[in-house]
PDB file of C-alpha atoms and ligand atoms in Angstrom:
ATOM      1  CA  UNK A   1     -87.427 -30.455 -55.059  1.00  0.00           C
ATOM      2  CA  UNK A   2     -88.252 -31.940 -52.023  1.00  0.00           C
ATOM      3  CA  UNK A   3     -86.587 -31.468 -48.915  1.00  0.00           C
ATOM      4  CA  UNK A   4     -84.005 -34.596 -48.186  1.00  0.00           C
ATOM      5  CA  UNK A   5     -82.751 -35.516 -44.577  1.00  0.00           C
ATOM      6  CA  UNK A   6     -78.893 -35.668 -44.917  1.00  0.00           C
ATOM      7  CA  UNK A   7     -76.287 -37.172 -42.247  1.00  0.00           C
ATOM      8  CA  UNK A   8     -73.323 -35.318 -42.529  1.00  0.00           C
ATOM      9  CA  UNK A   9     -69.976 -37.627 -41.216  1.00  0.00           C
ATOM     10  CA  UNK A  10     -66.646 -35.356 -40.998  1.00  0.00           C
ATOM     11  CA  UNK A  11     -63.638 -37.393 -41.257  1.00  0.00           C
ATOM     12  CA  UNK A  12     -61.493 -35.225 -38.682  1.00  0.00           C
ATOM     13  CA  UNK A  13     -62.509 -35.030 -35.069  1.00  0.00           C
ATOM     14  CA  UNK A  14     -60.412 -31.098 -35.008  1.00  0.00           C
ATOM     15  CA  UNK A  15     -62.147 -28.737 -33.990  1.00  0.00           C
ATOM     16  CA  UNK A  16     -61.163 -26.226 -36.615  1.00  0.00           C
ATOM     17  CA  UNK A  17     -61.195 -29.116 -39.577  1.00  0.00           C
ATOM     18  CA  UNK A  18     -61.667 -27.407 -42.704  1.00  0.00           C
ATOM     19  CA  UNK A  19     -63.225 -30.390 -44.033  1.00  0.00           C
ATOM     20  CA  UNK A  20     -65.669 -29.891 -41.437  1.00  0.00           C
ATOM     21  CA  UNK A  21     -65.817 -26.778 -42.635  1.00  0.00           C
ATOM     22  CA  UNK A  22     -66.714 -27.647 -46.546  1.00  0.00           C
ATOM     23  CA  UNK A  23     -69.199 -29.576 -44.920  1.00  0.00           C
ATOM     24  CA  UNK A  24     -71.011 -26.735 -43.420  1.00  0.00           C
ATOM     25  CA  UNK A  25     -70.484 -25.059 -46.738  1.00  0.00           C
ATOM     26  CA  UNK A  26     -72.390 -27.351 -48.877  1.00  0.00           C
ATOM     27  CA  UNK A  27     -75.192 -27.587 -45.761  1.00  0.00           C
ATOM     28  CA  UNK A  28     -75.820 -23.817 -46.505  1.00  0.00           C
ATOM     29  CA  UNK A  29     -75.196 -23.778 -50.082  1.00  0.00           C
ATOM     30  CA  UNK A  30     -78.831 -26.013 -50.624  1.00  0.00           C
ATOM     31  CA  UNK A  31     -80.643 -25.406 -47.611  1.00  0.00           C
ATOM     32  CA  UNK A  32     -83.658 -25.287 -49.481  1.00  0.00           C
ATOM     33  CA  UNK A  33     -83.387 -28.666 -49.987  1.00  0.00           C
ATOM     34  CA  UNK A  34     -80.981 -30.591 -47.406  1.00  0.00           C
ATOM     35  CA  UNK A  35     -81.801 -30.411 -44.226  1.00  0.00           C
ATOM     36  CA  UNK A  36     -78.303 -31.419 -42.606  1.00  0.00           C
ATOM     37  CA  UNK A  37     -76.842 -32.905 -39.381  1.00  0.00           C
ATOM     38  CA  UNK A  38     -73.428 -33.652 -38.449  1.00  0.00           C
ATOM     39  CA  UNK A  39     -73.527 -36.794 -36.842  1.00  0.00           C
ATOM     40  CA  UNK A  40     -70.455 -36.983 -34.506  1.00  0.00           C
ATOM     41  CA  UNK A  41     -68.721 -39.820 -34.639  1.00  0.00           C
ATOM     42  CA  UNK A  42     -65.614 -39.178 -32.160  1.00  0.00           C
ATOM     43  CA  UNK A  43     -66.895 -41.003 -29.257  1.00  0.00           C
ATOM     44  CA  UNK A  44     -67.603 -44.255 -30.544  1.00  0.00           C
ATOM     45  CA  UNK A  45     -65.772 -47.203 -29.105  1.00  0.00           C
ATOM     46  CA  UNK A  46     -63.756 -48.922 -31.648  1.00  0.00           C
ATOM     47  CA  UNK A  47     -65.945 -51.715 -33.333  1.00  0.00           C
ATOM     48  CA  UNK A  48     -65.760 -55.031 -31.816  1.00  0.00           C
ATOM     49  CA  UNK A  49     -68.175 -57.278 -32.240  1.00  0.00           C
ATOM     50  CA  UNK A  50     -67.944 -59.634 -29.074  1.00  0.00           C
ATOM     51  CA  UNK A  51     -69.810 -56.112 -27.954  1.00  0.00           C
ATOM     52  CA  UNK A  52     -72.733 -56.509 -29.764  1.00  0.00           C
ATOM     53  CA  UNK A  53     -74.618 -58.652 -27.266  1.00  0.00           C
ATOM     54  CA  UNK A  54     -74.933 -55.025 -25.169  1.00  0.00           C
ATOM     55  CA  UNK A  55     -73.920 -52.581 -27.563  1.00  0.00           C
ATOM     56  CA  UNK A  56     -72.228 -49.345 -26.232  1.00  0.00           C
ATOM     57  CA  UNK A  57     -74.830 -46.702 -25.862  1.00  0.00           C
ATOM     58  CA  UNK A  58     -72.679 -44.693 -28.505  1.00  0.00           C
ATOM     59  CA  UNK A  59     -73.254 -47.108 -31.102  1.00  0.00           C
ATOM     60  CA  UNK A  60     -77.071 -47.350 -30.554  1.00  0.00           C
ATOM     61  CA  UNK A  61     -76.851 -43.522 -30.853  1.00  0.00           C
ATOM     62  CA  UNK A  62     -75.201 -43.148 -33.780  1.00  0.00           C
ATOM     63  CA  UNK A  63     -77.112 -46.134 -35.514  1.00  0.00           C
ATOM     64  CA  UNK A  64     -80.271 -44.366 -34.753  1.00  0.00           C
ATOM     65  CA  UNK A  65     -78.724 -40.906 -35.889  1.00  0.00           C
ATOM     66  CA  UNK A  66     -78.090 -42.304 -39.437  1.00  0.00           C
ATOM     67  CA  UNK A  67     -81.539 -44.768 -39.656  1.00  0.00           C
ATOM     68  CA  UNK A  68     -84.105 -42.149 -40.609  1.00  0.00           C
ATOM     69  CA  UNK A  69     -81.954 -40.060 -42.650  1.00  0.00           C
ATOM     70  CA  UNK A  70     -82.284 -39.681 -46.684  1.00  0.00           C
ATOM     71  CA  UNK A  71     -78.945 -39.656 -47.889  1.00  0.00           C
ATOM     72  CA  UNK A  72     -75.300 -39.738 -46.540  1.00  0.00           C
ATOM     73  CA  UNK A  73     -72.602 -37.005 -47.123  1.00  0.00           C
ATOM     74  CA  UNK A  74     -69.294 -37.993 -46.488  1.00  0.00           C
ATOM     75  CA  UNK A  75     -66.393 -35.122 -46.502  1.00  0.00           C
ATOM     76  CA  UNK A  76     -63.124 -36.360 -44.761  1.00  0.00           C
ATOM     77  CA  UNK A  77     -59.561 -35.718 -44.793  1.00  0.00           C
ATOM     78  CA  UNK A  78     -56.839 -37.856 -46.002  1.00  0.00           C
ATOM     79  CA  UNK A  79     -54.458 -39.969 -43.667  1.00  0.00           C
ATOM     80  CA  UNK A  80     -51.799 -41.745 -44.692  1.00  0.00           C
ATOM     81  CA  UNK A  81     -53.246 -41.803 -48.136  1.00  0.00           C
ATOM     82  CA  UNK A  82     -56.242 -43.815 -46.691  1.00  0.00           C
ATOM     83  CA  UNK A  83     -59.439 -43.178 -44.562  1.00  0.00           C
ATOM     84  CA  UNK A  84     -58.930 -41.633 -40.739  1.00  0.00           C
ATOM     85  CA  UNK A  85     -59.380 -44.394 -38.334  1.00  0.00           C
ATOM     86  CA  UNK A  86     -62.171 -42.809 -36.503  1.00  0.00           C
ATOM     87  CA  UNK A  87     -64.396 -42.403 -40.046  1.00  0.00           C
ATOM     88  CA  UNK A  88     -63.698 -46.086 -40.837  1.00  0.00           C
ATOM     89  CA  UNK A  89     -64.741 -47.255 -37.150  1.00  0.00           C
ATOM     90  CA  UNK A  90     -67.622 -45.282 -37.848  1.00  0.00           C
ATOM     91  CA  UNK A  91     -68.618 -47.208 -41.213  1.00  0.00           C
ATOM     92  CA  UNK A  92     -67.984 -50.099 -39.528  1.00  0.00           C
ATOM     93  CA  UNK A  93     -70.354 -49.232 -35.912  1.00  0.00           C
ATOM     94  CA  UNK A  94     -72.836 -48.384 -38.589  1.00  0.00           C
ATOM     95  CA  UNK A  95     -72.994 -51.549 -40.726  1.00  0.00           C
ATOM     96  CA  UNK A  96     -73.515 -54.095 -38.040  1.00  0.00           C
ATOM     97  CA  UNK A  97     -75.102 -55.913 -36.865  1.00  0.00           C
ATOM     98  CA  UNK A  98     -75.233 -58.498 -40.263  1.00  0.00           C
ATOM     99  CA  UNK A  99     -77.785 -57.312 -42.246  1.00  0.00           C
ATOM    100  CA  UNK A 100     -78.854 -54.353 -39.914  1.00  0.00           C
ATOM    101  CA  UNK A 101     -76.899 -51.984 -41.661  1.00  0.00           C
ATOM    102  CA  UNK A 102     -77.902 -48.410 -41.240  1.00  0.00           C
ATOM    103  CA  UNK A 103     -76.577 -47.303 -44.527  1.00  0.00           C
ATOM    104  CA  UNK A 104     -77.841 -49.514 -46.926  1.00  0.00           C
ATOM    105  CA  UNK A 105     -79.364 -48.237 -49.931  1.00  0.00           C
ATOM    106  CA  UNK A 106     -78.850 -44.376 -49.164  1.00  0.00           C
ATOM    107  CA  UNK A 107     -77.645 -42.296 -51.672  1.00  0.00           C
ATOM    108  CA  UNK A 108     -74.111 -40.879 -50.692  1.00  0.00           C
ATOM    109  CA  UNK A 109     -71.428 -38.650 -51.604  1.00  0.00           C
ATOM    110  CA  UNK A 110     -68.165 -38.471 -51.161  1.00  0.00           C
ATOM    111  CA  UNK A 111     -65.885 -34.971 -50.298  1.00  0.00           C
ATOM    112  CA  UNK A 112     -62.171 -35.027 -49.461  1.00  0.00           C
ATOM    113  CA  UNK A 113     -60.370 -32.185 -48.792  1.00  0.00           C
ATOM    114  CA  UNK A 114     -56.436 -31.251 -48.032  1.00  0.00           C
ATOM    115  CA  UNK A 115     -53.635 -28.560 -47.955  1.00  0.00           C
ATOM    116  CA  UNK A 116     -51.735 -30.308 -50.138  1.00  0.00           C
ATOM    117  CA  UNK A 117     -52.444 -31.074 -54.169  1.00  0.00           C
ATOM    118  CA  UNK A 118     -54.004 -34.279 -54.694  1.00  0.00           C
ATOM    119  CA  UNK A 119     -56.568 -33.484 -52.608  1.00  0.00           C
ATOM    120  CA  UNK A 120     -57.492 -36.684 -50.673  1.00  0.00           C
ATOM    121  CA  UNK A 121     -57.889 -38.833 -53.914  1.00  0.00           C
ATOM    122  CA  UNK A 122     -56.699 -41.636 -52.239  1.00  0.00           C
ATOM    123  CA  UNK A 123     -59.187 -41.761 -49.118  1.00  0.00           C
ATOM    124  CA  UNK A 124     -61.580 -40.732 -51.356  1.00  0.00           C
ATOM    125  CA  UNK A 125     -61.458 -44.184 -53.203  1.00  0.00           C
ATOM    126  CA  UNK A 126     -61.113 -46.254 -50.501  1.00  0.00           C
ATOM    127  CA  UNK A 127     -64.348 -44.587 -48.895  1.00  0.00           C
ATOM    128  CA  UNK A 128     -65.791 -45.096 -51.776  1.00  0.00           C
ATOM    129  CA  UNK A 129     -64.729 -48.726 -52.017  1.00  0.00           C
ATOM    130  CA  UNK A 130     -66.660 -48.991 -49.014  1.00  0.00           C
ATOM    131  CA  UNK A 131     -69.862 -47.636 -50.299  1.00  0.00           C
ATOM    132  CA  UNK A 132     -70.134 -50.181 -53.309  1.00  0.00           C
ATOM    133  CA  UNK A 133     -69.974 -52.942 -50.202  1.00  0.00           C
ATOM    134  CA  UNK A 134     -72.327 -50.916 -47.912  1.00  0.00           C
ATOM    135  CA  UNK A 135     -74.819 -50.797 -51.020  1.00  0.00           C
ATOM    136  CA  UNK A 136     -74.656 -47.147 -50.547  1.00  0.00           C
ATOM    137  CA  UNK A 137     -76.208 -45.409 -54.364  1.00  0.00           C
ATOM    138  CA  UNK A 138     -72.952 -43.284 -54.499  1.00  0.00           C
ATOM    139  CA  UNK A 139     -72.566 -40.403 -56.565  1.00  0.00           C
ATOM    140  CA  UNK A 140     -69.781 -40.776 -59.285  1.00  0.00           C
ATOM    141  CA  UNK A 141     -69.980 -37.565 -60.931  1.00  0.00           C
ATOM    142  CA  UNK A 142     -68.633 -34.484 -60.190  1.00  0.00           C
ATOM    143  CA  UNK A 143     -66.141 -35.745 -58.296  1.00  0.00           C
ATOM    144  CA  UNK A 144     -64.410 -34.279 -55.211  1.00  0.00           C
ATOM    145  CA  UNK A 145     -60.506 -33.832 -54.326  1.00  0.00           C
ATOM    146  CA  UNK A 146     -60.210 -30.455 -53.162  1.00  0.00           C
ATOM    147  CA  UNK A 147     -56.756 -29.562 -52.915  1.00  0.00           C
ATOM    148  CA  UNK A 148     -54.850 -26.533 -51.538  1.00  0.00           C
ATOM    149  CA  UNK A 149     -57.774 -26.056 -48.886  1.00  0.00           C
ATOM    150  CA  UNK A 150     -56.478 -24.546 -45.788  1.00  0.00           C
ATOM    151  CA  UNK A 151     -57.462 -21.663 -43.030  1.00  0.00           C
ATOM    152  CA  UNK A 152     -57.209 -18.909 -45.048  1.00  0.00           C
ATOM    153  CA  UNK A 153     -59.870 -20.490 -47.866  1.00  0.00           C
ATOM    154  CA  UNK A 154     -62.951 -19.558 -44.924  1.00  0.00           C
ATOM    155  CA  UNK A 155     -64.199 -16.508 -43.620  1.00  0.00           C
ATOM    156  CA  UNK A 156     -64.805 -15.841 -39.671  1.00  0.00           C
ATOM    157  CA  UNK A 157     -67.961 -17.595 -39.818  1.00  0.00           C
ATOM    158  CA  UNK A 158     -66.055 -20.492 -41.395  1.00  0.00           C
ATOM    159  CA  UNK A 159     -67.885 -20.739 -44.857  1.00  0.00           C
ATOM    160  CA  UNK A 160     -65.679 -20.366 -48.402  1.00  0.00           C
ATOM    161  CA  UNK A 161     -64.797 -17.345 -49.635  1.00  0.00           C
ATOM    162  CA  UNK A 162     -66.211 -16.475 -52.747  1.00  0.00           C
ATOM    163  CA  UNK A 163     -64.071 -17.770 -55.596  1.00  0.00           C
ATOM    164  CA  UNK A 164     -63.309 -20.784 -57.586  1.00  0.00           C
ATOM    165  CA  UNK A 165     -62.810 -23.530 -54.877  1.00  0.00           C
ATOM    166  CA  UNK A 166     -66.668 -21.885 -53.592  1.00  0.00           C
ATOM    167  CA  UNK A 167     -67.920 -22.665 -57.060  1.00  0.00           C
ATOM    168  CA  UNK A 168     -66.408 -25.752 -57.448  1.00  0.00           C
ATOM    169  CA  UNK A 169     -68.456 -26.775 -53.933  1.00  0.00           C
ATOM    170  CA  UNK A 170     -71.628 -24.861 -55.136  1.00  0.00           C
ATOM    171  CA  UNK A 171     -71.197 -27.303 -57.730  1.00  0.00           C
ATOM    172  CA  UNK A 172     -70.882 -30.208 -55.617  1.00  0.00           C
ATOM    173  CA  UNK A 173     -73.673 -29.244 -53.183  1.00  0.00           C
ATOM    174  CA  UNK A 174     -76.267 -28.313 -56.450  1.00  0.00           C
ATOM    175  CA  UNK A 175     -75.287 -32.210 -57.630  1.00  0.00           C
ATOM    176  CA  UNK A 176     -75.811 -34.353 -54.252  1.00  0.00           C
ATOM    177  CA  UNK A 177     -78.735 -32.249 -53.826  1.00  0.00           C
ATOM    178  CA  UNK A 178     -80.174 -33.826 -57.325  1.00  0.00           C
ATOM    179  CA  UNK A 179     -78.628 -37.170 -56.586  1.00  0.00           C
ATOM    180  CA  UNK A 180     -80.310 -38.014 -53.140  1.00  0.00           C
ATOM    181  CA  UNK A 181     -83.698 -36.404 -55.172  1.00  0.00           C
ATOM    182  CA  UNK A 182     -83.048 -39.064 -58.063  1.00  0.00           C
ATOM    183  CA  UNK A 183     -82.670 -42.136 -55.586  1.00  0.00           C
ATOM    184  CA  UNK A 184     -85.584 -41.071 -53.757  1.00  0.00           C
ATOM    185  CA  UNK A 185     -88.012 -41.028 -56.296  1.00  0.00           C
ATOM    186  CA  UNK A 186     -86.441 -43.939 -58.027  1.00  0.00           C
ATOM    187  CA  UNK A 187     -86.932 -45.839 -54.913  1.00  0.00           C
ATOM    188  CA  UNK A 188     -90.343 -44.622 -54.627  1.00  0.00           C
ATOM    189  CA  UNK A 189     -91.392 -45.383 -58.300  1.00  0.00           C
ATOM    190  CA  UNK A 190     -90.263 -49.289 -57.709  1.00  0.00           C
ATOM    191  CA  UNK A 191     -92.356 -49.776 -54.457  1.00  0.00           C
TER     192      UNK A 191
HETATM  193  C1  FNR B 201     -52.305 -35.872 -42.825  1.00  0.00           C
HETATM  194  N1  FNR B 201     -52.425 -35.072 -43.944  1.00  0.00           N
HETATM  195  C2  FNR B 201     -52.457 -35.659 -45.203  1.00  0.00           C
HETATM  196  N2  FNR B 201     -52.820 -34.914 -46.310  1.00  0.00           N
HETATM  197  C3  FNR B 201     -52.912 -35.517 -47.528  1.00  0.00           C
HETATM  198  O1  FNR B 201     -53.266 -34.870 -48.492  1.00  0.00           O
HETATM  199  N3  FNR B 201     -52.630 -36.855 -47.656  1.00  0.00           N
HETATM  200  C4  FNR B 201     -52.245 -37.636 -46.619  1.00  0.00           C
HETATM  201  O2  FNR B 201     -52.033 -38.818 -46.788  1.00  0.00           O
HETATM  202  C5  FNR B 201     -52.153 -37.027 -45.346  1.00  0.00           C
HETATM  203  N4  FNR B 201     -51.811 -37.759 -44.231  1.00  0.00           N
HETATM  204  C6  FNR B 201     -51.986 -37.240 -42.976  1.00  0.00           C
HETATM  205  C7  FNR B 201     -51.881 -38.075 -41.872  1.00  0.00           C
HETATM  206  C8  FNR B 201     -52.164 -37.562 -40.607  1.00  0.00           C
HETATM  207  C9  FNR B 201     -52.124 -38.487 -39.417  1.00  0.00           C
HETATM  208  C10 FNR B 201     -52.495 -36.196 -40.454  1.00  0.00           C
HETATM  209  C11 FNR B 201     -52.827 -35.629 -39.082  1.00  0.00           C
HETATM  210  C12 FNR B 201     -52.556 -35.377 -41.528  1.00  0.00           C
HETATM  211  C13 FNR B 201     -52.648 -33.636 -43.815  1.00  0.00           C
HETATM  212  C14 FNR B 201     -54.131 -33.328 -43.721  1.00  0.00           C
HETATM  213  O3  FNR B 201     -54.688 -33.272 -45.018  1.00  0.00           O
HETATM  214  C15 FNR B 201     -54.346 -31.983 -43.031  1.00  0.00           C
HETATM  215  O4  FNR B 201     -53.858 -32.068 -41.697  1.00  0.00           O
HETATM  216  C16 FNR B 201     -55.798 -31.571 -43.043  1.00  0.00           C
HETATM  217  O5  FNR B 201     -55.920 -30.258 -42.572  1.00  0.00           O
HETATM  218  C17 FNR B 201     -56.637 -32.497 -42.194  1.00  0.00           C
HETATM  219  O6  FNR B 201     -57.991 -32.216 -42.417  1.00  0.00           O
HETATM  220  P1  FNR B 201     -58.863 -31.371 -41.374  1.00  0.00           P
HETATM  221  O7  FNR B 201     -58.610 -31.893 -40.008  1.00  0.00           O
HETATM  222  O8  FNR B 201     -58.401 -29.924 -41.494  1.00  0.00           O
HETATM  223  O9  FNR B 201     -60.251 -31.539 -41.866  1.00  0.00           O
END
């Protein structure tokens, strides 16, 4: 399998998130064959777009972060039962200007993870409510609510502990890892 560029975008800005944490999991779980950034996204100016005729030097850099990259992983927690502000700001920053958007057409995936049961399900739809607009191939299957993720689920370097919520990522990371492969050469094939 070739080796796919990925643009990692954490949901929570806290420094101890553990979704940023599942993130980091999934990096090292296939880093034969995604090579993974985090591309921060907590000191972008909130999208307006009377600010496009100079646009904040945090915009440019992000935009540029996510151009060159293969595929898009998304793993984010849960507010309100919708998408963090700062994630959605970020999707937004990204996909202007009109027709400029910097994540059109790359395959993405879509993580949540919380404390509590449901796992995110509901940010998790919305975000990927905004893929189908941002023409973003998303990944349908396996899907991803991780519930009951907290602290104690990572060791001291932050990575999951073996067990089944580990397995259940390994699983996750093995199938994005195929997915961005899939778009790739399908892309390829119809050039
Ligand atoms: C939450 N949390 C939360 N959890 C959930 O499952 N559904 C929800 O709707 C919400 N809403 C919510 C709103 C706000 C403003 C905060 C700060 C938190 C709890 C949340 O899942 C928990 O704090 C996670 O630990 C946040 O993820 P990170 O920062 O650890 O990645």
């Amino acid at each position: 399998m070739e080796k796919h560029k990925i643009a990692i975008i954490v949901g929570s800005l806290r420094k101890d998130s553990v979704n940023r944490k599942i993130a980091l999991t999934m990096a090292a779980i296939r880093d034969d064959s995604l090579e993974c950034t985090i591309v921060e996204i907590g000191d972008l100016p909130l999208f307006n777009q009377d600010l496009e005729a100079t646009p904040p030097e945090a915009w440019v850099k992000f935009r540029d972060a996510i151009r060159p990259m293969d595929g898009v992983l998304f793993v984010t927690p849960e507010y309100n039962r919708g998408i963090p502000g700062a994630l959605k700001n970020a999707i937004d920053v990204g996909s202007r200007p009109y027709g400029q958007s910097v994540f059109s057409k790359k395959p993405a995936a879509v993580v949540t993870a919380s404390p509590g049961g449901v796992g995110g399900f509901g940010a998790n739809h919305q975000l990927r409510q905004c893929c189908v607009f941002l023409d973003m191939p998303i990944m349908a299957q396996p899907e991803a609510y991780l519930g009951g993720v907290n602290d104690g689920s990572f060791d001291a370097d932050g990575q999951l502990k073996d067990g089944p919520l580990k397995d259940v990522v390994a699983g996750l990371a093995h199938a994005f890892a195929a997915w961005v492969d899939l778009i790739t050469k399908g892309r390829a094939a119809l050039v």
